[in-house]
Amino acid sequence: MSVEILDVIPDKLEYWPGETITGKVILKVKNSSIQSQGIFLNFKGGATVEIMEQVRRMQSGNRRSSTLIEHYAYPNSENLLSITNFLAGDGRTSLTHREGDTTYPFSIQLPSHLVSSYYRISAPIHYRDSGTQCKGQVLYYLEVGMMMAGMAAHVSQKTIAIHAHLDLTTVPETTQAGEAEATKTFCNCWSCCFGCQSGPFILKVRTDKRGYLPGETIAFEVEVRNESGRIIREISAQFIEAATMVGQGKTECAIIPLGEMVVSNQEFRAEDENWRGELVVPMEGTVYPSKLGGGCGIISVEYFIKIVAHANGCGNQDLEVSSSVIIGTCRGGASRVPSAKIKSYLKCKFNRHSSTFIQYFLINK
């Protein structure tokens, strides 16, 4: 006697807060009947963060020098939701499941507010460099299993995507104009020893509003006031995600460029010049509602348009300025329709470390 199949099949894989998850659980028993204390169906959600830090240190020995590479992990997790239910039995009383197929329909009412599903990983660290890599995820899943001898058995899971609500009409700042400014003075290379500084270089960016939906166009205007004497060879614009992830003992902000970069393809030689451009907000599934709709304590997501002026000259001659934007899911309460195809981030999972660890590698020089 054995359980051949115990699986949960939801009617769809993407939901909005306040909706009802419906579907069925299929049990197939072969050879003969079996005993259990019931079949449970849970719906769970949680956030996980893992910050990996790599530190490169130099060591000197009697005969040779070497590089010491130390790895540190700062994991963290937060439970966001747990709904438990028994489809058959109560977890205590003995229950007989006869040979053959049995179907259990189910429905689970979602709360009216949930954090958005999310997955992001920052760029990897080169094995010889110091740096950090961040992984963050908000995951929801259905979990079905059978209680046998007081323990969960035949457990299987099915991931569900949650699209959090963020109505832009409820956030007053979204209708306000966006504006940011940065200033820099350059050191003249031929007179660095004398501390000679150039005149100021001022970079401003403006947008007519701050709130946008996925797929919309952000029109921006860049104002350049250049008294530095340097030629600005070009200006670039990029849509940026800033994901703040809170590990146990360390907090990092991962900066992730999204979409295509826009470049001015012109030089700026005059003291006062302007450049107008457009950026397209990536589609849903690539971007998420700002702050993931709110309510997550270890992952916070914000968006910016980053403007970089690239000046001629030696050293770091770039000046950048970032203006924040707010990404929502609707205006006026009408929900955007989720795509029929499940997002790729739902398939992503990563292992969590229970404690900080250190690994040592010696690289001979």
PDB file of N, CA and C in Angstrom, residues 40-84:
ATOM      1  N   PHE A  40      -3.658  17.969   5.008  1.00  0.00           N
ATOM      2  CA  PHE A  40      -3.635  19.407   5.271  1.00  0.00           C
ATOM      3  C   PHE A  40      -3.260  20.180   4.011  1.00  0.00           C
ATOM      4  N   LEU A  41      -3.714  21.421   3.960  1.00  0.00           N
ATOM      5  CA  LEU A  41      -3.346  22.344   2.892  1.00  0.00           C
ATOM      6  C   LEU A  41      -3.039  23.691   3.530  1.00  0.00           C
ATOM      7  N   ASN A  42      -1.800  24.135   3.383  1.00  0.00           N
ATOM      8  CA  ASN A  42      -1.358  25.410   3.943  1.00  0.00           C
ATOM      9  C   ASN A  42      -1.048  26.389   2.822  1.00  0.00           C
ATOM     10  N   PHE A  43      -1.225  27.662   3.119  1.00  0.00           N
ATOM     11  CA  PHE A  43      -0.742  28.711   2.223  1.00  0.00           C
ATOM     12  C   PHE A  43       0.192  29.594   3.037  1.00  0.00           C
ATOM     13  N   LYS A  44       1.449  29.667   2.597  1.00  0.00           N
ATOM     14  CA  LYS A  44       2.475  30.361   3.362  1.00  0.00           C
ATOM     15  C   LYS A  44       3.182  31.393   2.489  1.00  0.00           C
ATOM     16  N   GLY A  45       3.695  32.410   3.150  1.00  0.00           N
ATOM     17  CA  GLY A  45       4.476  33.425   2.460  1.00  0.00           C
ATOM     18  C   GLY A  45       5.550  33.971   3.376  1.00  0.00           C
ATOM     19  N   GLY A  46       6.685  34.305   2.794  1.00  0.00           N
ATOM     20  CA  GLY A  46       7.771  34.845   3.598  1.00  0.00           C
ATOM     21  C   GLY A  46       8.826  35.510   2.743  1.00  0.00           C
ATOM     22  N   ALA A  47       9.644  36.315   3.395  1.00  0.00           N
ATOM     23  CA  ALA A  47      10.762  36.994   2.738  1.00  0.00           C
ATOM     24  C   ALA A  47      12.066  36.409   3.254  1.00  0.00           C
ATOM     25  N   THR A  48      13.031  36.255   2.358  1.00  0.00           N
ATOM     26  CA  THR A  48      14.359  35.787   2.740  1.00  0.00           C
ATOM     27  C   THR A  48      15.411  36.699   2.123  1.00  0.00           C
ATOM     28  N   VAL A  49      16.465  36.930   2.871  1.00  0.00           N
ATOM     29  CA  VAL A  49      17.585  37.760   2.424  1.00  0.00           C
ATOM     30  C   VAL A  49      18.870  37.013   2.714  1.00  0.00           C
ATOM     31  N   GLU A  50      19.805  37.099   1.790  1.00  0.00           N
ATOM     32  CA  GLU A  50      21.148  36.583   2.037  1.00  0.00           C
ATOM     33  C   GLU A  50      22.153  37.577   1.477  1.00  0.00           C
ATOM     34  N   ILE A  51      22.977  38.112   2.352  1.00  0.00           N
ATOM     35  CA  ILE A  51      24.040  39.030   1.957  1.00  0.00           C
ATOM     36  C   ILE A  51      25.365  38.283   2.086  1.00  0.00           C
ATOM     37  N   MET A  52      26.061  38.140   0.979  1.00  0.00           N
ATOM     38  CA  MET A  52      27.360  37.474   0.960  1.00  0.00           C
ATOM     39  C   MET A  52      28.449  38.534   0.834  1.00  0.00           C
ATOM     40  N   GLU A  53      29.363  38.542   1.783  1.00  0.00           N
ATOM     41  CA  GLU A  53      30.468  39.504   1.762  1.00  0.00           C
ATOM     42  C   GLU A  53      31.781  38.769   1.543  1.00  0.00           C
ATOM     43  N   GLN A  54      32.567  39.282   0.629  1.00  0.00           N
ATOM     44  CA  GLN A  54      33.891  38.723   0.357  1.00  0.00           C
ATOM     45  C   GLN A  54      34.937  39.788   0.659  1.00  0.00           C
ATOM     46  N   VAL A  55      35.889  39.451   1.523  1.00  0.00           N
ATOM     47  CA  VAL A  55      36.925  40.395   1.945  1.00  0.00           C
ATOM     48  C   VAL A  55      38.281  39.844   1.523  1.00  0.00           C
ATOM     49  N   ARG A  56      39.046  40.654   0.826  1.00  0.00           N
ATOM     50  CA  ARG A  56      40.377  40.267   0.346  1.00  0.00           C
ATOM     51  C   ARG A  56      41.435  40.945   1.209  1.00  0.00           C
ATOM     52  N   ARG A  57      42.292  40.143   1.835  1.00  0.00           N
ATOM     53  CA  ARG A  57      43.340  40.678   2.699  1.00  0.00           C
ATOM     54  C   ARG A  57      44.697  40.140   2.252  1.00  0.00           C
ATOM     55  N   MET A  58      45.712  40.962   2.426  1.00  0.00           N
ATOM     56  CA  MET A  58      47.074  40.563   2.090  1.00  0.00           C
ATOM     57  C   MET A  58      47.755  39.984   3.327  1.00  0.00           C
ATOM     58  N   GLN A  59      48.494  38.888   3.123  1.00  0.00           N
ATOM     59  CA  GLN A  59      49.271  38.271   4.190  1.00  0.00           C
ATOM     60  C   GLN A  59      50.717  38.117   3.735  1.00  0.00           C
ATOM     61  N   SER A  60      51.635  38.390   4.644  1.00  0.00           N
ATOM     62  CA  SER A  60      53.064  38.249   4.342  1.00  0.00           C
ATOM     63  C   SER A  60      53.641  37.123   5.178  1.00  0.00           C
ATOM     64  N   GLY A  61      54.353  36.226   4.520  1.00  0.00           N
ATOM     65  CA  GLY A  61      55.012  35.125   5.207  1.00  0.00           C
ATOM     66  C   GLY A  61      56.517  35.269   5.140  1.00  0.00           C
ATOM     67  N   ASN A  62      57.211  34.237   5.623  1.00  0.00           N
ATOM     68  CA  ASN A  62      58.673  34.271   5.610  1.00  0.00           C
ATOM     69  C   ASN A  62      59.235  34.197   4.196  1.00  0.00           C
ATOM     70  N   ARG A  63      58.567  33.429   3.349  1.00  0.00           N
ATOM     71  CA  ARG A  63      59.117  33.207   2.012  1.00  0.00           C
ATOM     72  C   ARG A  63      58.257  33.797   0.897  1.00  0.00           C
ATOM     73  N   ARG A  64      56.997  33.990   1.167  1.00  0.00           N
ATOM     74  CA  ARG A  64      56.113  34.464   0.105  1.00  0.00           C
ATOM     75  C   ARG A  64      54.932  35.216   0.711  1.00  0.00           C
ATOM     76  N   SER A  65      54.333  36.040  -0.118  1.00  0.00           N
ATOM     77  CA  SER A  65      53.116  36.742   0.291  1.00  0.00           C
ATOM     78  C   SER A  65      51.916  36.053  -0.339  1.00  0.00           C
ATOM     79  N   SER A  66      50.791  36.184   0.289  1.00  0.00           N
ATOM     80  CA  SER A  66      49.582  35.534  -0.213  1.00  0.00           C
ATOM     81  C   SER A  66      48.380  36.418   0.059  1.00  0.00           C
ATOM     82  N   THR A  67      47.302  36.097  -0.615  1.00  0.00           N
ATOM     83  CA  THR A  67      46.047  36.820  -0.442  1.00  0.00           C
ATOM     84  C   THR A  67      45.063  35.937   0.306  1.00  0.00           C
ATOM     85  N   LEU A  68      44.499  36.479   1.357  1.00  0.00           N
ATOM     86  CA  LEU A  68      43.505  35.762   2.149  1.00  0.00           C
ATOM     87  C   LEU A  68      42.117  36.240   1.749  1.00  0.00           C
ATOM     88  N   ILE A  69      41.270  35.310   1.328  1.00  0.00           N
ATOM     89  CA  ILE A  69      39.895  35.625   0.948  1.00  0.00           C
ATOM     90  C   ILE A  69      38.966  35.100   2.036  1.00  0.00           C
ATOM     91  N   GLU A  70      38.208  35.996   2.661  1.00  0.00           N
ATOM     92  CA  GLU A  70      37.263  35.620   3.703  1.00  0.00           C
ATOM     93  C   GLU A  70      35.839  35.802   3.182  1.00  0.00           C
ATOM     94  N   HIS A  71      34.993  34.823   3.444  1.00  0.00           N
ATOM     95  CA  HIS A  71      33.586  34.881   3.050  1.00  0.00           C
ATOM     96  C   HIS A  71      32.716  34.939   4.301  1.00  0.00           C
ATOM     97  N   TYR A  72      31.781  35.891   4.316  1.00  0.00           N
ATOM     98  CA  TYR A  72      30.840  36.024   5.420  1.00  0.00           C
ATOM     99  C   TYR A  72      29.418  35.992   4.860  1.00  0.00           C
ATOM    100  N   ALA A  73      28.511  35.354   5.571  1.00  0.00           N
ATOM    101  CA  ALA A  73      27.102  35.310   5.166  1.00  0.00           C
ATOM    102  C   ALA A  73      26.243  35.961   6.241  1.00  0.00           C
ATOM    103  N   TYR A  74      25.295  36.793   5.793  1.00  0.00           N
ATOM    104  CA  TYR A  74      24.374  37.472   6.700  1.00  0.00           C
ATOM    105  C   TYR A  74      22.944  37.177   6.238  1.00  0.00           C
ATOM    106  N   PRO A  75      22.383  36.042   6.645  1.00  0.00           N
ATOM    107  CA  PRO A  75      21.021  35.692   6.217  1.00  0.00           C
ATOM    108  C   PRO A  75      19.971  36.337   7.116  1.00  0.00           C
ATOM    109  N   ASN A  76      18.757  36.351   6.628  1.00  0.00           N
ATOM    110  CA  ASN A  76      17.635  36.826   7.428  1.00  0.00           C
ATOM    111  C   ASN A  76      16.347  36.317   6.792  1.00  0.00           C
ATOM    112  N   SER A  77      15.305  36.219   7.578  1.00  0.00           N
ATOM    113  CA  SER A  77      14.016  35.772   7.055  1.00  0.00           C
ATOM    114  C   SER A  77      12.894  36.425   7.847  1.00  0.00           C
ATOM    115  N   GLU A  78      11.738  36.511   7.213  1.00  0.00           N
ATOM    116  CA  GLU A  78      10.563  37.106   7.839  1.00  0.00           C
ATOM    117  C   GLU A  78       9.324  36.366   7.349  1.00  0.00           C
ATOM    118  N   ASN A  79       8.522  35.873   8.273  1.00  0.00           N
ATOM    119  CA  ASN A  79       7.252  35.247   7.914  1.00  0.00           C
ATOM    120  C   ASN A  79       6.214  36.331   7.646  1.00  0.00           C
ATOM    121  N   LEU A  80       5.543  36.225   6.507  1.00  0.00           N
ATOM    122  CA  LEU A  80       4.553  37.222   6.121  1.00  0.00           C
ATOM    123  C   LEU A  80       3.119  36.706   6.212  1.00  0.00           C
ATOM    124  N   LEU A  81       2.942  35.396   6.061  1.00  0.00           N
ATOM    125  CA  LEU A  81       1.584  34.851   6.023  1.00  0.00           C
ATOM    126  C   LEU A  81       1.628  33.357   6.289  1.00  0.00           C
ATOM    127  N   SER A  82       0.646  32.853   7.042  1.00  0.00           N
ATOM    128  CA  SER A  82       0.512  31.410   7.251  1.00  0.00           C
ATOM    129  C   SER A  82      -0.957  31.088   7.484  1.00  0.00           C
ATOM    130  N   ILE A  83      -1.564  30.407   6.525  1.00  0.00           N
ATOM    131  CA  ILE A  83      -2.961  29.974   6.614  1.00  0.00           C
ATOM    132  C   ILE A  83      -2.966  28.451   6.594  1.00  0.00           C
ATOM    133  N   THR A  84      -3.503  27.829   7.629  1.00  0.00           N
ATOM    134  CA  THR A  84      -3.522  26.369   7.728  1.00  0.00           C
ATOM    135  C   THR A  84      -4.953  25.857   7.644  1.00  0.00           C
TER     136      THR A  84
END
